Coordinates of C-alpha atoms and ligand atoms in Angstrom, one line a residue:
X1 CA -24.6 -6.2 23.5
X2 CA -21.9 -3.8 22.8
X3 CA -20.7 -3.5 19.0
X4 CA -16.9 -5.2 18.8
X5 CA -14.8 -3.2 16.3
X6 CA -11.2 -3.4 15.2
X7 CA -9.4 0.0 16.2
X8 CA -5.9 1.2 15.0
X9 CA -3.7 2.0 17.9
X10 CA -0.9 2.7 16.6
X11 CA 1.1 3.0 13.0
X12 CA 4.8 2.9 11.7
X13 CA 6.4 2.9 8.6
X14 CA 10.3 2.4 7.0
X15 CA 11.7 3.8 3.8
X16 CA 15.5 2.3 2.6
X17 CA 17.8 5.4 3.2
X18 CA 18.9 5.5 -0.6
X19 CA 17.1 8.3 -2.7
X20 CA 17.5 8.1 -6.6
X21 CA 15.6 11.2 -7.6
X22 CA 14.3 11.1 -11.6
X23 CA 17.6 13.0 -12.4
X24 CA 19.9 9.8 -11.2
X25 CA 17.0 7.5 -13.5
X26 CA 18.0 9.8 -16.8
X27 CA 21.1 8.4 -16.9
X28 CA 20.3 4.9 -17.8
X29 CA 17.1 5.4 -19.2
X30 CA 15.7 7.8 -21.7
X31 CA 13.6 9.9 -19.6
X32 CA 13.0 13.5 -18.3
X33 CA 12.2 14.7 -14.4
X34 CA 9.7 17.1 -16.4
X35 CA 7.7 13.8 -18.5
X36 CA 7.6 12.1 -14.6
X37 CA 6.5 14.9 -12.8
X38 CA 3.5 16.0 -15.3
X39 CA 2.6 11.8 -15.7
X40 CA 2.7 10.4 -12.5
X41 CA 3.9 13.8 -9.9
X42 CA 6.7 11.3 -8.6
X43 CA 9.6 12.9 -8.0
X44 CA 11.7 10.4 -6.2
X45 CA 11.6 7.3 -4.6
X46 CA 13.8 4.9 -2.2
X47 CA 15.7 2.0 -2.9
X48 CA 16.2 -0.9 -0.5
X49 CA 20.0 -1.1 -0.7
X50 CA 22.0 -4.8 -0.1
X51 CA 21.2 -5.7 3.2
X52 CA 17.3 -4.9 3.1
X53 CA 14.4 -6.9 2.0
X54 CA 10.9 -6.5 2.8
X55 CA 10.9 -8.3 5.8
X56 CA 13.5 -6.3 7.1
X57 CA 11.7 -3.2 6.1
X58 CA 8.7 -4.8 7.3
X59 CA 9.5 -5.3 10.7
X60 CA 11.3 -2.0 11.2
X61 CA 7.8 -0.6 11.0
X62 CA 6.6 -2.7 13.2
X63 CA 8.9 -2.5 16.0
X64 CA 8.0 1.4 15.5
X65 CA 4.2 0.6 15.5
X66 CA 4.1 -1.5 18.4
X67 CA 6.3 0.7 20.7
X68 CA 3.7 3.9 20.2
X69 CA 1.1 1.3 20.9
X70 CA 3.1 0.1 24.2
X71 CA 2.5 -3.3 23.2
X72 CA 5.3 -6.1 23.6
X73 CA 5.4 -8.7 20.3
X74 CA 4.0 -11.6 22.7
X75 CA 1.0 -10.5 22.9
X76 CA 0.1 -10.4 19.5
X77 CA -2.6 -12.9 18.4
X78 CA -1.9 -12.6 14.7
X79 CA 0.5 -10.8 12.0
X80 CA -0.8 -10.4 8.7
X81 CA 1.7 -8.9 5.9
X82 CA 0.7 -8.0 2.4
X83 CA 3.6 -8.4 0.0
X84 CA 3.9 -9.3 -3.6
X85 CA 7.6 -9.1 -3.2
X86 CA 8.7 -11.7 -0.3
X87 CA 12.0 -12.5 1.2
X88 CA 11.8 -16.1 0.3
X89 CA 8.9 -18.7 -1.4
X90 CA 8.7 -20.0 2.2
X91 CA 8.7 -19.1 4.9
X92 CA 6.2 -16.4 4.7
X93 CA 7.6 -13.1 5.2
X94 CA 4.9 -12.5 8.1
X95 CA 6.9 -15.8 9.7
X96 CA 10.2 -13.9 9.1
X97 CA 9.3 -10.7 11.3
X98 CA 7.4 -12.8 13.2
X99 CA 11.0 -14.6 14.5
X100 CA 12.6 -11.0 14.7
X101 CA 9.8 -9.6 16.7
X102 CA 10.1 -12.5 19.1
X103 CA 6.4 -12.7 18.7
X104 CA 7.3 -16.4 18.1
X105 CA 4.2 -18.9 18.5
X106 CA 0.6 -16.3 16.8
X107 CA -0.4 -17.2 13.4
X108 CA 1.3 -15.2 11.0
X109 CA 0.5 -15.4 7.2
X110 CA 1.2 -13.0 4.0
X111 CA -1.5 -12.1 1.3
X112 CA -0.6 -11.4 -2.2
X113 CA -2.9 -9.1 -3.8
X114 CA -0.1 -6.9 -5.5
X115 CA -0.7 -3.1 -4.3
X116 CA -3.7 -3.4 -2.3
X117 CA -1.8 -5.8 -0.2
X118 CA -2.1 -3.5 2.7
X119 CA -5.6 -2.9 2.3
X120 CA -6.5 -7.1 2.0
X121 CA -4.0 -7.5 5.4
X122 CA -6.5 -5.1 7.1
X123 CA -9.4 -6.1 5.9
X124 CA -8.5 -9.9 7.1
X125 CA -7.4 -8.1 10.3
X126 CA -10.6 -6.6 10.7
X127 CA -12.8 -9.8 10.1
X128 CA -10.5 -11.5 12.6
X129 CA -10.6 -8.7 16.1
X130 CA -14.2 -8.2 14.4
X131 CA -15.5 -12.3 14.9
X132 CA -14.1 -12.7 18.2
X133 CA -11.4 -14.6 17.2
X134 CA -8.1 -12.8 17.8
X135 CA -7.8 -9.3 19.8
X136 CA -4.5 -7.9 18.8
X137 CA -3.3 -7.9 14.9
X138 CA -0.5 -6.5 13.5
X139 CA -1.0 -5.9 9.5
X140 CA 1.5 -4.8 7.4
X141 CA 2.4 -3.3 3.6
X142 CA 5.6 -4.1 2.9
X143 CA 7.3 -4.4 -0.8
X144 CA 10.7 -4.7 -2.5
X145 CA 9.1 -3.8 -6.0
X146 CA 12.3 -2.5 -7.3
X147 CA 13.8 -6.0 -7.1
X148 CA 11.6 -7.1 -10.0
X149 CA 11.8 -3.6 -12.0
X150 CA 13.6 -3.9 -15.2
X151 CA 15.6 -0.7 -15.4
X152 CA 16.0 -0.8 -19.1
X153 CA 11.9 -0.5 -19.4
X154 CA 11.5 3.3 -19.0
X155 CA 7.2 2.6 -19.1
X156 CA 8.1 1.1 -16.0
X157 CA 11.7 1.6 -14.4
X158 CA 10.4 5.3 -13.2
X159 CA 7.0 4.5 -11.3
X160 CA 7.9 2.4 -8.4
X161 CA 9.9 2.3 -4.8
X162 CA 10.5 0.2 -1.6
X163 CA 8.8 0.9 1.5
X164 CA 6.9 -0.4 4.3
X165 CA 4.1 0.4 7.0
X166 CA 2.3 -1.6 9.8
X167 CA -0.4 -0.9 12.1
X168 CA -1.5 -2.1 15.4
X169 CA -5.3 -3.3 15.5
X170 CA -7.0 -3.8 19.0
X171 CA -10.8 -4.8 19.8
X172 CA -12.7 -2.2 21.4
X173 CA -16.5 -0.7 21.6
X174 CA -15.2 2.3 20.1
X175 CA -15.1 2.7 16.8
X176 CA -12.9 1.5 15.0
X177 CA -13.2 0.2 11.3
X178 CA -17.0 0.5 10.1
X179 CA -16.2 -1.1 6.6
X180 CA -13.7 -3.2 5.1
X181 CA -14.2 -4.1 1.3
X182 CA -12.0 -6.7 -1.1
X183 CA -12.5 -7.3 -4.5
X184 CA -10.2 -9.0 -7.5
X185 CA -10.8 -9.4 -10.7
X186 CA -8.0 -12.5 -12.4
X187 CA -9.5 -11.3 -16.4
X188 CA -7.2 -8.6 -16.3
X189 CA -3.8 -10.9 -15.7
X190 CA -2.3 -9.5 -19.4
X191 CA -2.4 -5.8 -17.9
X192 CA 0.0 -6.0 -15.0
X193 CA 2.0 -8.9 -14.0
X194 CA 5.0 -10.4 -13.7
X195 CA 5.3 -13.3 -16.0
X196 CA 7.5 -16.1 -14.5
X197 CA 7.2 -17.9 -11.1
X198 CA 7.9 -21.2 -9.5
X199 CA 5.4 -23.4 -10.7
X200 CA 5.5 -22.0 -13.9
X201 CA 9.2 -21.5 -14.4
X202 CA 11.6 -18.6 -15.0
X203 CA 13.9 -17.2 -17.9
X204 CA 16.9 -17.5 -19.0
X205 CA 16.9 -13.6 -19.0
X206 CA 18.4 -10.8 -17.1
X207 CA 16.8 -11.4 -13.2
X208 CA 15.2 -14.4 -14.4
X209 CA 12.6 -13.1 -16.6
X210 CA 11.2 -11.2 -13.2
X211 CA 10.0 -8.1 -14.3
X212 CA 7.0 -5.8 -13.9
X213 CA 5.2 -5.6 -17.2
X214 CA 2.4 -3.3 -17.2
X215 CA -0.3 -1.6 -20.1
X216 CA -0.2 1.8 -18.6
X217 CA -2.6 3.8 -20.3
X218 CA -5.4 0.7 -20.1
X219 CA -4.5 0.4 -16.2
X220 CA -5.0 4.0 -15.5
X221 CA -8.6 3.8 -17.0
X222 CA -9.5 0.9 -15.2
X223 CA -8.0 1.9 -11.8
X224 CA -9.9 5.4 -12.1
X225 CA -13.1 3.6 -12.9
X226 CA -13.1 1.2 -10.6
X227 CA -11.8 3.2 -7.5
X228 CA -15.1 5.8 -8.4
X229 CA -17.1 2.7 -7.8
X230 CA -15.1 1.4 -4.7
X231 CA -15.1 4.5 -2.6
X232 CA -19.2 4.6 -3.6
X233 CA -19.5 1.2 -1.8
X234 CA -17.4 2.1 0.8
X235 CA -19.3 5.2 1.8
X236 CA -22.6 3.0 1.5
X237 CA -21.5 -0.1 3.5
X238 CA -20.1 2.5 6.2
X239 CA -23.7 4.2 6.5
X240 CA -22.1 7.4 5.8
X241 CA -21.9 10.4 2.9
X242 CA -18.7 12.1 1.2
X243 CA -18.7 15.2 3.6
X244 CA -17.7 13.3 7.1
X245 CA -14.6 11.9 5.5
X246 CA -12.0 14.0 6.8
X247 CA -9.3 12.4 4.9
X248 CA -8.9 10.3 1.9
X249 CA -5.4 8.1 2.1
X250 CA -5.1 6.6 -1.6
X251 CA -2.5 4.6 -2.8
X252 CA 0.1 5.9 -4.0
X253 CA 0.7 5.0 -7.9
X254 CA -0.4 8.4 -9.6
X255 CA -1.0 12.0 -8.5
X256 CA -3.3 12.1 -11.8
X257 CA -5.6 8.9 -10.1
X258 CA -5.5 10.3 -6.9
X259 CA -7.0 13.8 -8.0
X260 CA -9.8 12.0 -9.8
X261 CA -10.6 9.9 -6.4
X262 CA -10.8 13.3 -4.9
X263 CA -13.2 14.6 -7.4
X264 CA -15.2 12.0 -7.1
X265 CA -15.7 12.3 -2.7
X266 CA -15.6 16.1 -3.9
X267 CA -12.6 16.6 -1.5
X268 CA -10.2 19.4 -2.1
X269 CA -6.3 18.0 -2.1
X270 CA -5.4 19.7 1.1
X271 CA -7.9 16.8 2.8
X272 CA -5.7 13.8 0.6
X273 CA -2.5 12.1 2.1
X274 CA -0.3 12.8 -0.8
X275 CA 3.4 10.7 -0.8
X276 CA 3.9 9.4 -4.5
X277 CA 6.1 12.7 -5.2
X278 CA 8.5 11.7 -2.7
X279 CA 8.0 7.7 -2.1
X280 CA 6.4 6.5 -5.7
X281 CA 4.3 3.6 -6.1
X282 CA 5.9 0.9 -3.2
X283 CA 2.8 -0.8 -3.8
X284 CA 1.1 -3.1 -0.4
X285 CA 3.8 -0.2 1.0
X286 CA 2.4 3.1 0.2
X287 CA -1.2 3.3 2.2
X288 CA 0.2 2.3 5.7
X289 CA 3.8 4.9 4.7
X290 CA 1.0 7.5 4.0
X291 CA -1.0 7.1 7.1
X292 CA 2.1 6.4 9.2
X293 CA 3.5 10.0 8.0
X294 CA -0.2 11.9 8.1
X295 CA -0.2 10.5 11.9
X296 CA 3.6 11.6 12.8
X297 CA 2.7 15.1 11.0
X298 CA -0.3 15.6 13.3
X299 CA -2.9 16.1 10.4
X300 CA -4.6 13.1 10.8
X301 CA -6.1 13.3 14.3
X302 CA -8.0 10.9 16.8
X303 CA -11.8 10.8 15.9
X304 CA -11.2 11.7 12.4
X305 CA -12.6 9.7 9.9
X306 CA -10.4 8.4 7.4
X307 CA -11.0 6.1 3.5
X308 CA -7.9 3.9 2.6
X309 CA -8.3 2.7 -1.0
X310 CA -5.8 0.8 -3.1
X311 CA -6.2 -1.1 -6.6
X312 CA -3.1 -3.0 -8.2
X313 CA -2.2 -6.4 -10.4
X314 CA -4.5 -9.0 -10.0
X315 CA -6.7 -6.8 -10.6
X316 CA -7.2 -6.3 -7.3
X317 CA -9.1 -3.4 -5.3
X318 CA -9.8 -3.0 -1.2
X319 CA -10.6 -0.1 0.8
X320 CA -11.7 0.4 4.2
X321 CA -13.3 3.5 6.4
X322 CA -12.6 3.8 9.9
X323 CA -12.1 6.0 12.5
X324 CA -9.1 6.7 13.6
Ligands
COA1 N1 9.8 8.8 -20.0 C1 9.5 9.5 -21.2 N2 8.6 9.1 -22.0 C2 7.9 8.0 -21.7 C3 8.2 7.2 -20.6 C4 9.1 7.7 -19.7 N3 9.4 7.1 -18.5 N4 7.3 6.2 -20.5 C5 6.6 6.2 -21.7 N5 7.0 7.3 -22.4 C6 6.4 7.7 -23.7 C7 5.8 6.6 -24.5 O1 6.7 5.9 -25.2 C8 4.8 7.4 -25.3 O2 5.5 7.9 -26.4 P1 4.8 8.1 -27.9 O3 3.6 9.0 -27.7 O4 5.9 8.6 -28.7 O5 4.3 6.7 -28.2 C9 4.4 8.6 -24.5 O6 5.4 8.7 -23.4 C10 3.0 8.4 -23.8 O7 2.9 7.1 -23.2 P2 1.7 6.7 -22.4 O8 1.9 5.3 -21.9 O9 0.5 6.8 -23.3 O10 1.6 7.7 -21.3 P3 0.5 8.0 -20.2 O11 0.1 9.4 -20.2 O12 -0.5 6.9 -20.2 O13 1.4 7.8 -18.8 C11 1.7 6.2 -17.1 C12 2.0 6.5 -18.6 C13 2.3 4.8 -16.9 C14 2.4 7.2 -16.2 C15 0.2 6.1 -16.8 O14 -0.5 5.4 -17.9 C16 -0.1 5.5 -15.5 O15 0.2 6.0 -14.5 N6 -0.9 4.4 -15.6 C17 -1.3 3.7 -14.4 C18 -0.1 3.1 -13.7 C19 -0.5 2.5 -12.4 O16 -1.2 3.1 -11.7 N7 0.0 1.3 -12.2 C20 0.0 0.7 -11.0 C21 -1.3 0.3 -10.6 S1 -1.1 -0.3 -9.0

């Protein structure tokens, strides 16, 4: 019997039109483009604007996704949308591009797993096109973040931006994804979160109390650490050794993170997806906006072999190595 694999088809991505570069940030916080630049190598980032939210960012990529894959919304089995910043408590913002799409009537769900939202959506994806079950998935990354940035909080108010990406999953012999890996770890809750919700309540204060609160320095340790681990296990449960990745497509929180996962699969940065100087941390948004652009720019090529890693709040951390 032939091997079924899940197989990307086809990718898209949307980024709000506003650009606040970290020249427009020094004027209400006390911050320099130099201190960003060295810290993080962000140098801008987009801001949805009034009229967009992450489902609407959402499903612009995915219109874009499934018209390079030539495939109409109706025959999608199943949309999948990673998000930590959703439209509304309910419906699910997978439900909402769903109705948009007029993909009315698959199953459509959202995971939360903060920035490796993406990388959860296609790993869920994969098991599903992998088991038999569905045969066409459409998973998205898709994140408001700024919405629940407290501009006053410099630690904070510089590292992230709004964006989305989707791609198209189809079964095939070919590969194809050869590994897909999840992993979460809810003991490190006090070093990135936002602290109020429905259930638990909100604030009196400014947005509610809804802001990103986040131990830098203690994050950056951990996320280096564990990724080194990750893209170990991803390499082993694919079969396969550091030299046949062709690319490595991080996410997008920290130039100074992604050089070290680079070290680490001993790849020089001219074989790394690099987007945080111009896009920022968008969070379940920056893997698919980084693949989505390495497609369109024509370095990453069919029959390349490509690792997606991510690690964010939770903590959570997910990668996956495929062919593309
Ligand atoms: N502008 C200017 N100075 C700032 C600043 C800003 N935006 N933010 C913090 N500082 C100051 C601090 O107050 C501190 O000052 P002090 O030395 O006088 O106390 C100094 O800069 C160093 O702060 P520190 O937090 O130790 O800096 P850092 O080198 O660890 O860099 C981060 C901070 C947030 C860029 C870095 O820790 C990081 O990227 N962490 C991981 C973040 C991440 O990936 N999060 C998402 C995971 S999905």
């Amino acid at each position: 019997m032939t091997e079924r694999y899940a197989r990307i088809v086809a990718t898209g991505s949307a980024l709000p039109e506003k650009v606040v570069t970290n020249e427009d940030l020094t004027k209400f916080v006390d911050t320099s483009d130099e201190w960003i630049r060295t810290r993080t190598g962000i140098g801008e980032r987009r801001i949805a604007g009034p009229g967009e939210t992450t489902a609407s960012l959402g499903h612009r990529a995915a219109q874009q996704a499934l018209q390079d894959a030539g495939i109409k919304a109706g025959e999608l089995d199943l949309i999948v949308v990673g998000t930590t910043t959703p439209d509304l408590v309910f419906p699910s913002t997978a439900a909402l591009i769903q109705h948009r799409l007029g993909a009315n009537g698959c199953a459509a769900f959202d995971v939360n797993a903060a920035c490796s939202g993406f990388m959860y959506a296609l790993g869920v994806a994969h098991q599903f096109i992998r088991g038999g079950q569905y045969r066409r998935v459409l998973a998205i990354g898709a994140e408001t973040l700024t919405r629940i940035v407290s501009w006053q909080e410099r630690e904070t108010a510089v590292l992230f931006g709004d964006g989305a990406g989707a791609v198209v999953l189809e079964a095939s012999d070919e590969p194809g994804i050869y590994a897909s890996l999840m992993h979460a770890d809810g003991g490190y809750q006090e070093l990135l979160t936002c602290p109020v919700g429905i259930s638990s309540g909100f604030t009196d204060g400014p947005n509610h109390g809804l802001r990103v609160q986040m131990a830098g320095r203690e994050v950056f340790k951990v996320a280096v650490k564990t990724l080194d681990a990750l893209v170990g296990e991803t390499l082993k449960a694919a079969g396969m050794v550091e030299s046949q990745v062709d690319w490595l497509i991080p996410h997008q929180a920290n130039l100074r993170i992604i050089e070290a996962t680079a070290k680490r699969l001993n790849m020089s940065m001219d074989r790394v997806i690099v987007t945080v100087d111009r896009h920022a941390n968008t969070s379940a948004g920056s893997v698919p906006l980084a693949l989505d652009e390495a497609v369109r720019s024509g370095r990453v090529q069919r029959g390349q072999n490509l690792l997606l890693e991510a690690f964010g709040g939770g903590f959570t951390w997910a990668s996956a190595l495929l062919r593309y």
